[in-house]
Amino acid sequence: MKIIIKFIKNLSLFKKMMAAYSFIGLILIIISILLCSISSLKFIREENTSIAQRNLSLIVDNMSSKINTINKFSQLILANQTVQNLLNDKKQFTSIQGIKTLNPLFLSFLAMVPDVSSITVFNNEGNYFGHDIYKPVKYSFSQLNEAPWYDSVINLDGYYKILLNAGYPLPLNGNKNVVSVIRSVYDLNKQSSFLGMLVINLDETFFTNCFNNENDNSTYITVIDKSGRSIISGERNVLYSTKLITEGINLNKKKKKISACMAIPETEWYVVQIISYDSDIKTMIYSNKMFIILPIIIVILLFIVTIVMKYLITKPIHELTKAMQSHQVGKYFKDDDISRKDEIGVLIRTYNSMLTSLKEEGIRKREAELYALQMQVKPHFLYNTIDTARALVLSGNSKGANTVLLSLGQFYRDSICGDSEIILLRNEIDMIKNYLTIQKIRYGDLFEVEYDIDETLLSKSVLKLILQPIVENALYHGIRESGHAGIIKIELWKEAEYFYLFVADNGVGISEDKRKQLMEGRFSQKDKKCVKGEGIGLCGTIDRLKLFYHIDNPLQIESSLGNGTKVIIKLMEI
């Protein structure tokens, strides 16, 4: 992965743009194909599911209408007076005369409804008479109450029951199944008087005619019972999933088939439609070729845009790079094309501003370095200290003179020794202690010093001579100018990844305007003075901290007239 990233970084901007646009184009093509395929496949499934449900609804409505017609037809037979009279007269029902009477009547009934294959009426003793357009149906019971459907039909109180093959496991009509409509017969004059039962057998075409025209290469419709077995002859060994009955819709993504199921009212059967959408997917794939062409066109347009962008962006960048390279050898170059309003124009103007800032920063850095050298020798401090030591010797205070000279030596040892600008905090603090020891002997009770130092931080490294200018300002421009004795506090502590140096005095303080000038680093380049009364020392320290630590505000000043001054230096570990 790192090798790939390095390779990409080394490519020119034009090649990166070409690679990026090519990658975007490839992703666009893949996403377009995926989205189109997913949405099309979803549409195909939803549309086929909707078609299946509409077809099943129409088929079931048609079947319900036919069942209702058979219901009315059976009521017509039950209400026939001849049938009622013969069922009431048991002897007449089984006599030759009774058969001759029923024969033409049943033939007329059969002619009324084409779907009816046979009509059979039973009296309550199990004797029956019937007519079948194919061949007579033989029932295997001797008494009516031995019929497999007798109890369930009796419990319906005259309502009909629909069974396959009158409840027998094998077809009653040769190799074809029949749909049997069975209902109890009661005396019309005495509703509670049970006379027998009526069995009307319908050819399976009663159902299949409702959907045969719908079956083709992609669609198949059949009727199943609650166990999932087809009731259509020739399909008795075909078993469908019972999950289809409970869920209504089943999607087989692997076989690309949708199965839908709907119950037939008044029965325990269900119409099932199976639709294969494989051919629809093939059609979809062919039509999706148009969606692939569109992203290819977009990729070509992106390539053209890349060529144009090369001349609008990369060429000005190369020119600007040449200008920057000229700066590297010490020659400043400013691009004249600063009137552009786009990002390239902003980049050019920023470059020009950077050159100006570099010049100013270089001047300030050199001045700060010069100040650091000046601080290392500080002639007036040396002269004053020697005068103090001489006065002590003349007055007989050899011990005081020894202390002054010892502190002076240690001060210059820490400030002058070594070429590095880096020093340990221990040495920086010791330098201040030696400096203030000398000043204390000079000024006596003018000031006191309080230290609060975190000893664990003394081994940290800092920029040299950052405390001395601040402490000097606190003494000379804070306490001495106040006209009364004061206190200088010096503290060191750590917070998070930063540690802080703190110098405070209770002297005259400074105005808000002067405080802002110091914080913003505003000083005159002409006379090399920062702010009147402060000298170059404090501003030089601020510049050195900014340049060295790359912190925008490394030093905070809190002060007001008459209330002293607090200076907080924010430092990072080197």
JSON list of N, CA and C in Angstrom, two decimals, residues 368-431:
[
{"chain": "A", "resi": 368, "resn": "ALA", "atom": "N", "xyz": [16.89, 39.84, 16.32]},
{"chain": "A", "resi": 368, "resn": "ALA", "atom": "CA", "xyz": [16.72, 39.07, 17.56]},
{"chain": "A", "resi": 368, "resn": "ALA", "atom": "C", "xyz": [18.01, 38.34, 17.93]},
{"chain": "A", "resi": 369, "resn": "GLU", "atom": "N", "xyz": [18.70, 37.80, 16.92]},
{"chain": "A", "resi": 369, "resn": "GLU", "atom": "CA", "xyz": [19.96, 37.12, 17.18]},
{"chain": "A", "resi": 369, "resn": "GLU", "atom": "C", "xyz": [21.03, 38.11, 17.68]},
{"chain": "A", "resi": 370, "resn": "LEU", "atom": "N", "xyz": [21.01, 39.30, 17.08]},
{"chain": "A", "resi": 370, "resn": "LEU", "atom": "CA", "xyz": [21.94, 40.33, 17.52]},
{"chain": "A", "resi": 370, "resn": "LEU", "atom": "C", "xyz": [21.70, 40.71, 18.97]},
{"chain": "A", "resi": 371, "resn": "TYR", "atom": "N", "xyz": [20.40, 40.79, 19.29]},
{"chain": "A", "resi": 371, "resn": "TYR", "atom": "CA", "xyz": [20.05, 41.14, 20.67]},
{"chain": "A", "resi": 371, "resn": "TYR", "atom": "C", "xyz": [20.56, 40.06, 21.64]},
{"chain": "A", "resi": 372, "resn": "ALA", "atom": "N", "xyz": [20.43, 38.78, 21.23]},
{"chain": "A", "resi": 372, "resn": "ALA", "atom": "CA", "xyz": [20.90, 37.69, 22.09]},
{"chain": "A", "resi": 372, "resn": "ALA", "atom": "C", "xyz": [22.39, 37.81, 22.36]},
{"chain": "A", "resi": 373, "resn": "LEU", "atom": "N", "xyz": [23.16, 38.24, 21.34]},
{"chain": "A", "resi": 373, "resn": "LEU", "atom": "CA", "xyz": [24.59, 38.42, 21.54]},
{"chain": "A", "resi": 373, "resn": "LEU", "atom": "C", "xyz": [24.87, 39.60, 22.46]},
{"chain": "A", "resi": 374, "resn": "GLN", "atom": "N", "xyz": [24.04, 40.66, 22.26]},
{"chain": "A", "resi": 374, "resn": "GLN", "atom": "CA", "xyz": [24.23, 41.83, 23.12]},
{"chain": "A", "resi": 374, "resn": "GLN", "atom": "C", "xyz": [23.96, 41.48, 24.57]},
{"chain": "A", "resi": 375, "resn": "MET", "atom": "N", "xyz": [22.96, 40.64, 24.77]},
{"chain": "A", "resi": 375, "resn": "MET", "atom": "CA", "xyz": [22.61, 40.27, 26.13]},
{"chain": "A", "resi": 375, "resn": "MET", "atom": "C", "xyz": [23.72, 39.45, 26.80]},
{"chain": "A", "resi": 376, "resn": "GLN", "atom": "N", "xyz": [24.51, 38.78, 25.98]},
{"chain": "A", "resi": 376, "resn": "GLN", "atom": "CA", "xyz": [25.57, 37.95, 26.56]},
{"chain": "A", "resi": 376, "resn": "GLN", "atom": "C", "xyz": [26.71, 38.80, 27.15]},
{"chain": "A", "resi": 377, "resn": "VAL", "atom": "N", "xyz": [26.88, 39.98, 26.65]},
{"chain": "A", "resi": 377, "resn": "VAL", "atom": "CA", "xyz": [27.96, 40.80, 27.16]},
{"chain": "A", "resi": 377, "resn": "VAL", "atom": "C", "xyz": [27.46, 41.94, 28.06]},
{"chain": "A", "resi": 378, "resn": "LYS", "atom": "N", "xyz": [26.38, 42.61, 27.66]},
{"chain": "A", "resi": 378, "resn": "LYS", "atom": "CA", "xyz": [25.69, 43.64, 28.45]},
{"chain": "A", "resi": 378, "resn": "LYS", "atom": "C", "xyz": [26.71, 44.53, 29.22]},
{"chain": "A", "resi": 379, "resn": "PRO", "atom": "N", "xyz": [27.47, 45.39, 28.55]},
{"chain": "A", "resi": 379, "resn": "PRO", "atom": "CA", "xyz": [28.57, 46.14, 29.21]},
{"chain": "A", "resi": 379, "resn": "PRO", "atom": "C", "xyz": [28.12, 46.95, 30.41]},
{"chain": "A", "resi": 380, "resn": "HIS", "atom": "N", "xyz": [26.98, 47.67, 30.30]},
{"chain": "A", "resi": 380, "resn": "HIS", "atom": "CA", "xyz": [26.60, 48.54, 31.42]},
{"chain": "A", "resi": 380, "resn": "HIS", "atom": "C", "xyz": [26.31, 47.74, 32.69]},
{"chain": "A", "resi": 381, "resn": "PHE", "atom": "N", "xyz": [25.75, 46.50, 32.51]},
{"chain": "A", "resi": 381, "resn": "PHE", "atom": "CA", "xyz": [25.49, 45.65, 33.67]},
{"chain": "A", "resi": 381, "resn": "PHE", "atom": "C", "xyz": [26.81, 45.21, 34.30]},
{"chain": "A", "resi": 382, "resn": "LEU", "atom": "N", "xyz": [27.80, 44.89, 33.42]},
{"chain": "A", "resi": 382, "resn": "LEU", "atom": "CA", "xyz": [29.11, 44.49, 33.92]},
{"chain": "A", "resi": 382, "resn": "LEU", "atom": "C", "xyz": [29.78, 45.63, 34.70]},
{"chain": "A", "resi": 383, "resn": "TYR", "atom": "N", "xyz": [29.73, 46.86, 34.11]},
{"chain": "A", "resi": 383, "resn": "TYR", "atom": "CA", "xyz": [30.36, 48.01, 34.77]},
{"chain": "A", "resi": 383, "resn": "TYR", "atom": "C", "xyz": [29.71, 48.30, 36.12]},
{"chain": "A", "resi": 384, "resn": "ASN", "atom": "N", "xyz": [28.40, 48.29, 36.13]},
{"chain": "A", "resi": 384, "resn": "ASN", "atom": "CA", "xyz": [27.68, 48.60, 37.38]},
{"chain": "A", "resi": 384, "resn": "ASN", "atom": "C", "xyz": [28.00, 47.58, 38.46]},
{"chain": "A", "resi": 385, "resn": "THR", "atom": "N", "xyz": [28.11, 46.31, 38.03]},
{"chain": "A", "resi": 385, "resn": "THR", "atom": "CA", "xyz": [28.38, 45.24, 39.00]},
{"chain": "A", "resi": 385, "resn": "THR", "atom": "C", "xyz": [29.80, 45.38, 39.56]},
{"chain": "A", "resi": 386, "resn": "ILE", "atom": "N", "xyz": [30.77, 45.73, 38.71]},
{"chain": "A", "resi": 386, "resn": "ILE", "atom": "CA", "xyz": [32.15, 45.92, 39.17]},
{"chain": "A", "resi": 386, "resn": "ILE", "atom": "C", "xyz": [32.24, 47.10, 40.14]},
{"chain": "A", "resi": 387, "resn": "ASP", "atom": "N", "xyz": [31.49, 48.17, 39.80]},
{"chain": "A", "resi": 387, "resn": "ASP", "atom": "CA", "xyz": [31.47, 49.34, 40.70]},
{"chain": "A", "resi": 387, "resn": "ASP", "atom": "C", "xyz": [30.92, 48.98, 42.06]},
{"chain": "A", "resi": 388, "resn": "THR", "atom": "N", "xyz": [29.86, 48.13, 42.04]},
{"chain": "A", "resi": 388, "resn": "THR", "atom": "CA", "xyz": [29.25, 47.70, 43.30]},
{"chain": "A", "resi": 388, "resn": "THR", "atom": "C", "xyz": [30.26, 46.89, 44.12]},
{"chain": "A", "resi": 389, "resn": "ALA", "atom": "N", "xyz": [30.97, 45.96, 43.47]},
{"chain": "A", "resi": 389, "resn": "ALA", "atom": "CA", "xyz": [31.97, 45.13, 44.16]},
{"chain": "A", "resi": 389, "resn": "ALA", "atom": "C", "xyz": [33.10, 46.00, 44.73]},
{"chain": "A", "resi": 390, "resn": "ARG", "atom": "N", "xyz": [33.53, 47.02, 43.95]},
{"chain": "A", "resi": 390, "resn": "ARG", "atom": "CA", "xyz": [34.62, 47.93, 44.40]},
{"chain": "A", "resi": 390, "resn": "ARG", "atom": "C", "xyz": [34.19, 48.70, 45.64]},
{"chain": "A", "resi": 391, "resn": "ALA", "atom": "N", "xyz": [32.91, 49.17, 45.60]},
{"chain": "A", "resi": 391, "resn": "ALA", "atom": "CA", "xyz": [32.40, 49.93, 46.75]},
{"chain": "A", "resi": 391, "resn": "ALA", "atom": "C", "xyz": [32.33, 49.06, 47.99]},
{"chain": "A", "resi": 392, "resn": "LEU", "atom": "N", "xyz": [32.00, 47.83, 47.83]},
{"chain": "A", "resi": 392, "resn": "LEU", "atom": "CA", "xyz": [31.92, 46.90, 48.96]},
{"chain": "A", "resi": 392, "resn": "LEU", "atom": "C", "xyz": [33.29, 46.63, 49.55]},
{"chain": "A", "resi": 393, "resn": "VAL", "atom": "N", "xyz": [34.28, 46.51, 48.67]},
{"chain": "A", "resi": 393, "resn": "VAL", "atom": "CA", "xyz": [35.66, 46.27, 49.14]},
{"chain": "A", "resi": 393, "resn": "VAL", "atom": "C", "xyz": [36.15, 47.47, 49.93]},
{"chain": "A", "resi": 394, "resn": "LEU", "atom": "N", "xyz": [35.93, 48.68, 49.40]},
{"chain": "A", "resi": 394, "resn": "LEU", "atom": "CA", "xyz": [36.38, 49.90, 50.06]},
{"chain": "A", "resi": 394, "resn": "LEU", "atom": "C", "xyz": [35.71, 50.10, 51.41]},
{"chain": "A", "resi": 395, "resn": "SER", "atom": "N", "xyz": [34.46, 49.61, 51.50]},
{"chain": "A", "resi": 395, "resn": "SER", "atom": "CA", "xyz": [33.75, 49.76, 52.77]},
{"chain": "A", "resi": 395, "resn": "SER", "atom": "C", "xyz": [34.08, 48.64, 53.75]},
{"chain": "A", "resi": 396, "resn": "GLY", "atom": "N", "xyz": [34.90, 47.70, 53.31]},
{"chain": "A", "resi": 396, "resn": "GLY", "atom": "CA", "xyz": [35.32, 46.63, 54.20]},
{"chain": "A", "resi": 396, "resn": "GLY", "atom": "C", "xyz": [34.37, 45.42, 54.18]},
{"chain": "A", "resi": 397, "resn": "ASN", "atom": "N", "xyz": [33.42, 45.44, 53.28]},
{"chain": "A", "resi": 397, "resn": "ASN", "atom": "CA", "xyz": [32.46, 44.31, 53.19]},
{"chain": "A", "resi": 397, "resn": "ASN", "atom": "C", "xyz": [32.97, 43.32, 52.14]},
{"chain": "A", "resi": 398, "resn": "SER", "atom": "N", "xyz": [34.01, 42.62, 52.54]},
{"chain": "A", "resi": 398, "resn": "SER", "atom": "CA", "xyz": [34.61, 41.66, 51.59]},
{"chain": "A", "resi": 398, "resn": "SER", "atom": "C", "xyz": [33.69, 40.48, 51.28]},
{"chain": "A", "resi": 399, "resn": "LYS", "atom": "N", "xyz": [32.91, 40.13, 52.28]},
{"chain": "A", "resi": 399, "resn": "LYS", "atom": "CA", "xyz": [31.96, 39.02, 52.06]},
{"chain": "A", "resi": 399, "resn": "LYS", "atom": "C", "xyz": [30.93, 39.38, 50.99]},
{"chain": "A", "resi": 400, "resn": "GLY", "atom": "N", "xyz": [30.39, 40.60, 51.06]},
{"chain": "A", "resi": 400, "resn": "GLY", "atom": "CA", "xyz": [29.42, 41.06, 50.06]},
{"chain": "A", "resi": 400, "resn": "GLY", "atom": "C", "xyz": [30.05, 41.14, 48.69]},
{"chain": "A", "resi": 401, "resn": "ALA", "atom": "N", "xyz": [31.31, 41.65, 48.65]},
{"chain": "A", "resi": 401, "resn": "ALA", "atom": "CA", "xyz": [32.01, 41.77, 47.37]},
{"chain": "A", "resi": 401, "resn": "ALA", "atom": "C", "xyz": [32.23, 40.39, 46.76]},
{"chain": "A", "resi": 402, "resn": "ASN", "atom": "N", "xyz": [32.58, 39.44, 47.62]},
{"chain": "A", "resi": 402, "resn": "ASN", "atom": "CA", "xyz": [32.78, 38.06, 47.13]},
{"chain": "A", "resi": 402, "resn": "ASN", "atom": "C", "xyz": [31.51, 37.49, 46.54]},
{"chain": "A", "resi": 403, "resn": "THR", "atom": "N", "xyz": [30.39, 37.76, 47.22]},
{"chain": "A", "resi": 403, "resn": "THR", "atom": "CA", "xyz": [29.09, 37.26, 46.72]},
{"chain": "A", "resi": 403, "resn": "THR", "atom": "C", "xyz": [28.78, 37.86, 45.36]},
{"chain": "A", "resi": 404, "resn": "VAL", "atom": "N", "xyz": [29.00, 39.17, 45.21]},
{"chain": "A", "resi": 404, "resn": "VAL", "atom": "CA", "xyz": [28.72, 39.85, 43.94]},
{"chain": "A", "resi": 404, "resn": "VAL", "atom": "C", "xyz": [29.57, 39.27, 42.83]},
{"chain": "A", "resi": 405, "resn": "LEU", "atom": "N", "xyz": [30.87, 39.13, 43.07]},
{"chain": "A", "resi": 405, "resn": "LEU", "atom": "CA", "xyz": [31.76, 38.63, 42.01]},
{"chain": "A", "resi": 405, "resn": "LEU", "atom": "C", "xyz": [31.47, 37.17, 41.67]},
{"chain": "A", "resi": 406, "resn": "LEU", "atom": "N", "xyz": [31.14, 36.38, 42.70]},
{"chain": "A", "resi": 406, "resn": "LEU", "atom": "CA", "xyz": [30.81, 34.98, 42.45]},
{"chain": "A", "resi": 406, "resn": "LEU", "atom": "C", "xyz": [29.52, 34.86, 41.61]},
{"chain": "A", "resi": 407, "resn": "SER", "atom": "N", "xyz": [28.52, 35.65, 41.95]},
{"chain": "A", "resi": 407, "resn": "SER", "atom": "CA", "xyz": [27.26, 35.64, 41.20]},
{"chain": "A", "resi": 407, "resn": "SER", "atom": "C", "xyz": [27.46, 36.13, 39.77]},
{"chain": "A", "resi": 408, "resn": "LEU", "atom": "N", "xyz": [28.34, 37.18, 39.63]},
{"chain": "A", "resi": 408, "resn": "LEU", "atom": "CA", "xyz": [28.64, 37.72, 38.30]},
{"chain": "A", "resi": 408, "resn": "LEU", "atom": "C", "xyz": [29.29, 36.65, 37.43]},
{"chain": "A", "resi": 409, "resn": "GLY", "atom": "N", "xyz": [30.23, 35.94, 37.99]},
{"chain": "A", "resi": 409, "resn": "GLY", "atom": "CA", "xyz": [30.92, 34.89, 37.23]},
{"chain": "A", "resi": 409, "resn": "GLY", "atom": "C", "xyz": [29.98, 33.78, 36.79]},
{"chain": "A", "resi": 410, "resn": "GLN", "atom": "N", "xyz": [29.13, 33.36, 37.73]},
{"chain": "A", "resi": 410, "resn": "GLN", "atom": "CA", "xyz": [28.18, 32.28, 37.40]},
{"chain": "A", "resi": 410, "resn": "GLN", "atom": "C", "xyz": [27.16, 32.76, 36.35]},
{"chain": "A", "resi": 411, "resn": "PHE", "atom": "N", "xyz": [26.76, 34.05, 36.45]},
{"chain": "A", "resi": 411, "resn": "PHE", "atom": "CA", "xyz": [25.81, 34.60, 35.48]},
{"chain": "A", "resi": 411, "resn": "PHE", "atom": "C", "xyz": [26.40, 34.55, 34.07]},
{"chain": "A", "resi": 412, "resn": "TYR", "atom": "N", "xyz": [27.64, 35.04, 33.92]},
{"chain": "A", "resi": 412, "resn": "TYR", "atom": "CA", "xyz": [28.25, 35.06, 32.59]},
{"chain": "A", "resi": 412, "resn": "TYR", "atom": "C", "xyz": [28.64, 33.66, 32.11]},
{"chain": "A", "resi": 413, "resn": "ARG", "atom": "N", "xyz": [28.92, 32.78, 33.07]},
{"chain": "A", "resi": 413, "resn": "ARG", "atom": "CA", "xyz": [29.22, 31.39, 32.66]},
{"chain": "A", "resi": 413, "resn": "ARG", "atom": "C", "xyz": [28.00, 30.77, 31.97]},
{"chain": "A", "resi": 414, "resn": "ASP", "atom": "N", "xyz": [26.80, 30.98, 32.55]},
{"chain": "A", "resi": 414, "resn": "ASP", "atom": "CA", "xyz": [25.58, 30.40, 31.98]},
{"chain": "A", "resi": 414, "resn": "ASP", "atom": "C", "xyz": [25.14, 31.11, 30.70]},
{"chain": "A", "resi": 415, "resn": "SER", "atom": "N", "xyz": [25.39, 32.43, 30.62]},
{"chain": "A", "resi": 415, "resn": "SER", "atom": "CA", "xyz": [24.88, 33.19, 29.47]},
{"chain": "A", "resi": 415, "resn": "SER", "atom": "C", "xyz": [25.82, 33.17, 28.27]},
{"chain": "A", "resi": 416, "resn": "ILE", "atom": "N", "xyz": [27.12, 33.09, 28.54]},
{"chain": "A", "resi": 416, "resn": "ILE", "atom": "CA", "xyz": [28.08, 33.18, 27.44]},
{"chain": "A", "resi": 416, "resn": "ILE", "atom": "C", "xyz": [28.58, 31.82, 26.98]},
{"chain": "A", "resi": 417, "resn": "CYS", "atom": "N", "xyz": [28.75, 30.88, 27.88]},
{"chain": "A", "resi": 417, "resn": "CYS", "atom": "CA", "xyz": [29.35, 29.58, 27.53]},
{"chain": "A", "resi": 417, "resn": "CYS", "atom": "C", "xyz": [28.46, 28.82, 26.56]},
{"chain": "A", "resi": 418, "resn": "GLY", "atom": "N", "xyz": [29.10, 28.20, 25.58]},
{"chain": "A", "resi": 418, "resn": "GLY", "atom": "CA", "xyz": [28.39, 27.36, 24.64]},
{"chain": "A", "resi": 418, "resn": "GLY", "atom": "C", "xyz": [27.84, 28.15, 23.46]},
{"chain": "A", "resi": 419, "resn": "ASP", "atom": "N", "xyz": [27.85, 27.52, 22.28]},
{"chain": "A", "resi": 419, "resn": "ASP", "atom": "CA", "xyz": [27.35, 28.17, 21.07]},
{"chain": "A", "resi": 419, "resn": "ASP", "atom": "C", "xyz": [25.85, 27.97, 20.87]},
{"chain": "A", "resi": 420, "resn": "SER", "atom": "N", "xyz": [25.27, 27.05, 21.58]},
{"chain": "A", "resi": 420, "resn": "SER", "atom": "CA", "xyz": [23.87, 26.71, 21.37]},
{"chain": "A", "resi": 420, "resn": "SER", "atom": "C", "xyz": [22.94, 27.74, 22.01]},
{"chain": "A", "resi": 421, "resn": "GLU", "atom": "N", "xyz": [21.77, 27.94, 21.39]},
{"chain": "A", "resi": 421, "resn": "GLU", "atom": "CA", "xyz": [20.75, 28.81, 21.97]},
{"chain": "A", "resi": 421, "resn": "GLU", "atom": "C", "xyz": [19.91, 28.07, 22.99]},
{"chain": "A", "resi": 422, "resn": "ILE", "atom": "N", "xyz": [20.16, 26.77, 23.16]},
{"chain": "A", "resi": 422, "resn": "ILE", "atom": "CA", "xyz": [19.37, 25.94, 24.06]},
{"chain": "A", "resi": 422, "resn": "ILE", "atom": "C", "xyz": [20.08, 25.81, 25.39]},
{"chain": "A", "resi": 423, "resn": "ILE", "atom": "N", "xyz": [19.29, 25.84, 26.46]},
{"chain": "A", "resi": 423, "resn": "ILE", "atom": "CA", "xyz": [19.85, 25.75, 27.81]},
{"chain": "A", "resi": 423, "resn": "ILE", "atom": "C", "xyz": [18.85, 24.99, 28.68]},
{"chain": "A", "resi": 424, "resn": "LEU", "atom": "N", "xyz": [19.38, 24.34, 29.74]},
{"chain": "A", "resi": 424, "resn": "LEU", "atom": "CA", "xyz": [18.47, 23.68, 30.68]},
{"chain": "A", "resi": 424, "resn": "LEU", "atom": "C", "xyz": [17.75, 24.72, 31.52]},
{"chain": "A", "resi": 425, "resn": "LEU", "atom": "N", "xyz": [16.52, 24.39, 31.88]},
{"chain": "A", "resi": 425, "resn": "LEU", "atom": "CA", "xyz": [15.76, 25.30, 32.75]},
{"chain": "A", "resi": 425, "resn": "LEU", "atom": "C", "xyz": [16.49, 25.55, 34.07]},
{"chain": "A", "resi": 426, "resn": "ARG", "atom": "N", "xyz": [17.20, 24.56, 34.56]},
{"chain": "A", "resi": 426, "resn": "ARG", "atom": "CA", "xyz": [17.97, 24.72, 35.80]},
{"chain": "A", "resi": 426, "resn": "ARG", "atom": "C", "xyz": [18.98, 25.86, 35.66]},
{"chain": "A", "resi": 427, "resn": "ASN", "atom": "N", "xyz": [19.67, 25.89, 34.50]},
{"chain": "A", "resi": 427, "resn": "ASN", "atom": "CA", "xyz": [20.66, 26.94, 34.28]},
{"chain": "A", "resi": 427, "resn": "ASN", "atom": "C", "xyz": [20.00, 28.30, 34.05]},
{"chain": "A", "resi": 428, "resn": "GLU", "atom": "N", "xyz": [18.85, 28.28, 33.36]},
{"chain": "A", "resi": 428, "resn": "GLU", "atom": "CA", "xyz": [18.14, 29.54, 33.13]},
{"chain": "A", "resi": 428, "resn": "GLU", "atom": "C", "xyz": [17.67, 30.14, 34.44]},
{"chain": "A", "resi": 429, "resn": "ILE", "atom": "N", "xyz": [17.16, 29.31, 35.34]},
{"chain": "A", "resi": 429, "resn": "ILE", "atom": "CA", "xyz": [16.71, 29.79, 36.65]},
{"chain": "A", "resi": 429, "resn": "ILE", "atom": "C", "xyz": [17.90, 30.25, 37.49]},
{"chain": "A", "resi": 430, "resn": "ASP", "atom": "N", "xyz": [19.02, 29.48, 37.46]},
{"chain": "A", "resi": 430, "resn": "ASP", "atom": "CA", "xyz": [20.22, 29.87, 38.20]},
{"chain": "A", "resi": 430, "resn": "ASP", "atom": "C", "xyz": [20.76, 31.21, 37.72]},
{"chain": "A", "resi": 431, "resn": "MET", "atom": "N", "xyz": [20.68, 31.43, 36.41]},
{"chain": "A", "resi": 431, "resn": "MET", "atom": "CA", "xyz": [21.14, 32.68, 35.84]},
{"chain": "A", "resi": 431, "resn": "MET", "atom": "C", "xyz": [20.34, 33.86, 36.41]}
]
